[in-house]
Amino acid sequence: MSETSPAPTPRRARVRAPELTGKGGWLNTGGKQYTLADLRGRIVVLDFWTFCCINCLHVLDELRELEEKHRDTVVVIGVHSPKFVHEAEHQAVVDAVERYGVEHPVLDDPELATWKQYAVRAWPTLVVIDPEGYVVAQHAGEGHAHAIERLVEELETEHAAKGTLRRGDGPYVPPEPEPSTLRFPGKALLLPSGNLLVSDTTRHQLVELEADGETVVRRVGQGTRGLTDGPADQARFQEPQGLALLPDGTVVVADTVNHTLRRFDPETGLTTTLAGTGHQWMQGEATSGPGREVKLSSPWDVAWWNGKVWIAMAGVHQLWAYDPAEDTVSVTAGTTNEGLVDGPGSEAWFAQPSGLAATSERLWLADSETSALRWVDLDGDVHTAVGTGLFDFGHRDGAASQALLQHPLGVTALPDGSVAVSDTYNHALRRYDPATGEVTTLATDLREPSDAVLVGDDIVVVESARHRLTRLRLPEDAVRVEAVAHRTQRAATEVAPGRLRLDVIFQAPAGQKLDTRYGPSTRLLVSSTPPELLLDGEGAGTDLSRVLELDPAVPEGVLHVSAMAASCDDDPADEYPACHVHQQDWGVPVRLTEAGADRLPLVLAGMDA
C-alpha cells in the first residue's frame, strides 16, 4: 500500500537583510559592536521602536515571553528610531532602555539609517531574519507575538535540519544597576498627612516620602513585576504611573503595564484591584461593564472629577471613567483613532493622553503624542488649548495658537486658574493661562519632568530621568527661552498626484485564517492632514485596499491610515479557536511629484510581493 506524502510547505520569499547601522552605537552588549554576520545562525527579530510610543511599549511586553522561551535560538534587537528631537539624544535612549526593562541589545539609530534601509514606515515594526541572514517576515503594530513564535518554531525546525541553526547564549549583557532612592519615578501625590506618594515606575513600587521629598517612610510592593493584591510587602505592580486621591482618603493607582486600576489604602497599607482583568483591551472587546470584568489598555494617569475616576487610557487614545458607586468602567471620550480632533467626546481623537488634572469646570489633559494641552468641559466636549497635531512640536512661548510643547506627560492645576505643564521632552515646566491665552516657561534644566504637585507655595516636580523630586518656588515671572520649532524627521514618500492605490498587506499567520464568523474581519480608516490633500478615499471601510485621489494643488501632507485584521486558528475540530487582533496606525508623510509612485504599500503582516 503506497502512502501519499504531505503537501510541501510553500517557500517563503527571502530578501537579504541590510546591515545594522546606527550612529549612537549598541546598548546592552557590554560595549561590543555587532554586525549581522556576528549573529549568523541565530533567528533575529528586529524591533523598530521609539520610546515615546505606547504601541512600542506594548510590543516590548509582548516579546518578553518569546525571548525567554527561545533564548538559545532567538536574538531580539531593538532598533531605536526617534520621532521627537529629544529621542535622538543618546543618553535619553540609555535611560529609556533601563526605564522600560529592555533585556536585549539595542541599536541607537538617531538618523534613522537602518529604518530607511528596511523601508520601515511605522512604529512599532518587527522584522524577522532567518539564520542565513534573509528577511522572512515583517509585521507592523501590535498583536503579532503569537505569529512570530509560530514562525520561529518553523525556522528552528528547518534550520536545525539544514545544519544552519546555532544555539547558545545571546549577546545581551545587563548594565550595572545604579543605587538611588527612586528609579524613573512617574507621578506624585500629596497625601492628607503631608507626605508625598510617588509611583516608582521602574522598580514596580509605590514609595511614601516625608514632606522633604527625600526621606523614605515605606515602600509598597515587592519590587518585581506582577499583579498581586495584599499588604505592602506582598503586593505587586507593573510599571505603575498615575495616582489620584479619593474622597475617602484612599489612592487610585494607574497600574499601567498590568492594564488595571488598583486601590491603595494609606491607613491599612492594603492594595486591592478596582478595575481591569490584567489583560490588554483590544478592538471589538467590551467598552463598559463591571470594573473587574472589562479589559483596560495602559492607563497612564487618573484624576477624581465629578464623582468619578477619570482615566487617561494611553494605550487606545481615549478617556475612560471608573464609577465607584456602581463599580463600573466605561469610555467617556475618544474613538481609538490617533490624532487631534476636538468636539463631542464620542467624536474626539486623542494621541496617548498621559496626564490629567481636575478643576471644578474642566478636566485638563496632556496629550503627549500630539504635544498638546487639551481639556474636557462639563458637557463632555473636548477642546485644545495648545498643539496642532502629531508632527509639530518644539519649545515656543507666546500666544497659545502658535506655542509649541514636546511630548508633555503631566499637567497640574494652579491656584490662579492657570495650569502647569510638565513638558517632558523639553525638560521644562511650562504654564498656560486661559485668561490671556498665553504660554510661558516657568523652569528649565529639569530632566524629563513627568508630573508636578502643589505643596503650599511650592511646586514639586517629578524629575523622572534624574530619579528625584525637585521642589521649586512658583515663580512670579516666567523664564525667557529662545524659541525652537521642529517637525518629525522622517523623510516624505514621493507619490504621484491624482490616483494612488493604497494596499495594506496582511497575510494570516500559518495555521490561521481570517475570522469572518461575525462579518468582515478587516477594517481600514483613512484621513489626511491637511484634509484638502484627499479628494477621494477618506473614511472607513472593510477592504484593505483602496484607491485614493490626491489633490495636485496640495504639494505635501500626511496620510493617516489605521488598519485592523482578526485571524483565528484554522482547525475545524476546534469549537473555540484562539483568535488574535492585529492592528496598526500609520502617519505617512507624502510629497506629490509627477515622478512619484502610484502605489503605497503598508505591511501589517507578511511581505509585500
Tab-separated table of C-alpha atoms in Angstrom, residues 244-247 252 261 274 288 301-312 319-333 356-359 363 378:
chain	number	residue	atom	x	y	z
A	244	ALA	CA	-5.372	60.089	42.463
A	245	LEU	CA	-6.740	60.741	45.948
A	246	LEU	CA	-10.349	59.654	46.537
A	247	PRO	CA	-12.697	61.452	48.949
A	252	VAL	CA	-6.271	55.022	42.951
A	261	LEU	CA	-6.618	50.296	38.329
A	274	LEU	CA	-10.565	48.063	41.268
A	288	SER	CA	-18.239	49.278	29.572
A	301	ASP	CA	-2.944	58.738	34.721
A	302	VAL	CA	-6.066	59.113	36.863
A	303	ALA	CA	-7.984	62.058	38.332
A	304	TRP	CA	-11.057	62.431	40.551
A	305	TRP	CA	-13.574	64.623	38.703
A	306	ASN	CA	-17.342	64.964	39.065
A	307	GLY	CA	-17.801	61.874	41.197
A	308	LYS	CA	-15.752	59.518	39.028
A	309	VAL	CA	-12.159	58.445	38.497
A	310	TRP	CA	-11.218	59.645	35.013
A	311	ILE	CA	-8.581	57.556	33.269
A	312	ALA	CA	-6.066	58.648	30.622
A	319	LEU	CA	-10.520	58.762	28.195
A	320	TRP	CA	-12.427	56.268	30.339
A	321	ALA	CA	-14.018	56.621	33.779
A	322	TYR	CA	-14.471	54.362	36.779
A	323	ASP	CA	-17.647	54.918	38.824
A	324	PRO	CA	-17.024	53.747	42.407
A	325	ALA	CA	-20.722	53.951	43.301
A	326	GLU	CA	-21.637	51.488	40.535
A	327	ASP	CA	-18.260	49.687	40.402
A	328	THR	CA	-18.239	50.072	36.599
A	329	VAL	CA	-15.914	51.398	33.897
A	330	SER	CA	-16.845	52.961	30.565
A	331	VAL	CA	-15.428	55.053	27.710
A	332	THR	CA	-16.073	58.782	28.120
A	333	ALA	CA	-14.237	60.278	25.117
A	356	LEU	CA	-4.758	64.638	33.966
A	357	ALA	CA	-5.654	67.481	36.319
A	358	ALA	CA	-9.164	68.383	37.509
A	359	THR	CA	-10.701	71.737	38.383
A	363	LEU	CA	-10.544	68.229	33.175
A	378	LEU	CA	-18.743	69.726	31.927
